[in-house]
């Protein structure tokens, strides 16, 4: 399995000018996402990143530490997406919410491997794993941010709407993995927009 992964990853995922630490994180995120956290070992990560285990362990004391750093990097990407929504629709929470729906649909369609955080929660079943807390905190922040946006958009029962949209997104990602692009996930936008419309002040 490791040899096959190495063959599939012959071309480096990272820019030559990146620092070894950054290369390791970028490579680990990609390999974990494509093949699973428990499938990929540090040897494979080091080789694909164009470095060695000694360098990897110099930056990260363990594979668990690297997993945590990968999730932190994913959180930074997510924060950038929220900032993009605000930049594209300044002062218009309703437009930001609809844009959130559209962007989520794009991510679902483009990537059938699901959410990095949800996948980590499934694979890292031990309650004492350091990444578990990060996953729980991220999901709560995401849901709370969505609830705030629903509230700013003037929707009735914004917490209920946020929970509904959050569950729709989680379900759509799983459906994309299990039922393919023509399954229920293909109707995510219609369902999400229907939820938003039904809780609008004029509904």
mmCIF file of N, CA and C in Angstrom, residues 103-112 172-173 176:
data_model
loop_
_atom_site.group_PDB
_atom_site.id
_atom_site.type_symbol
_atom_site.label_atom_id
_atom_site.label_comp_id
_atom_site.label_asym_id
_atom_site.label_seq_id
_atom_site.Cartn_x
_atom_site.Cartn_y
_atom_site.Cartn_z
ATOM 1 N N UNK A 103 -21.003 27.723 -1.805
ATOM 2 C CA UNK A 103 -19.611 27.287 -1.661
ATOM 3 C C UNK A 103 -19.539 25.888 -1.056
ATOM 4 N N UNK A 104 -20.426 25.598 -0.110
ATOM 5 C CA UNK A 104 -20.462 24.244 0.457
ATOM 6 C C UNK A 104 -20.781 23.226 -0.631
ATOM 7 N N UNK A 105 -21.725 23.576 -1.494
ATOM 8 C CA UNK A 105 -22.082 22.674 -2.590
ATOM 9 C C UNK A 105 -20.890 22.439 -3.516
ATOM 10 N N UNK A 106 -20.129 23.493 -3.771
ATOM 11 C CA UNK A 106 -18.937 23.353 -4.612
ATOM 12 C C UNK A 106 -17.930 22.406 -3.975
ATOM 13 N N UNK A 107 -17.718 22.547 -2.661
ATOM 14 C CA UNK A 107 -16.767 21.678 -1.963
ATOM 15 C C UNK A 107 -17.243 20.227 -1.994
ATOM 16 N N UNK A 108 -18.542 20.024 -1.793
ATOM 17 C CA UNK A 108 -19.097 18.667 -1.795
ATOM 18 C C UNK A 108 -18.893 18.017 -3.157
ATOM 19 N N UNK A 109 -19.163 18.777 -4.208
ATOM 20 C CA UNK A 109 -19.040 18.242 -5.563
ATOM 21 C C UNK A 109 -17.586 17.972 -5.934
ATOM 22 N N UNK A 110 -16.687 18.840 -5.494
ATOM 23 C CA UNK A 110 -15.285 18.725 -5.897
ATOM 24 C C UNK A 110 -14.519 17.672 -5.118
ATOM 25 N N UNK A 111 -14.979 17.348 -3.916
ATOM 26 C CA UNK A 111 -14.213 16.456 -3.046
ATOM 27 C C UNK A 111 -15.136 15.423 -2.420
ATOM 28 N N UNK A 112 -14.983 14.157 -2.840
ATOM 29 C CA UNK A 112 -15.854 13.100 -2.316
ATOM 30 C C UNK A 112 -15.266 12.409 -1.094
ATOM 31 N N UNK A 172 -24.820 15.654 3.601
ATOM 32 C CA UNK A 172 -24.504 15.727 2.174
ATOM 33 C C UNK A 172 -23.098 15.216 1.896
ATOM 34 N N UNK A 173 -22.170 15.522 2.790
ATOM 35 C CA UNK A 173 -20.796 15.043 2.607
ATOM 36 C C UNK A 173 -20.742 13.518 2.674
ATOM 37 N N UNK A 176 -22.354 12.077 -0.424
ATOM 38 C CA UNK A 176 -21.464 12.178 -1.593
ATOM 39 C C UNK A 176 -20.479 11.027 -1.613
#
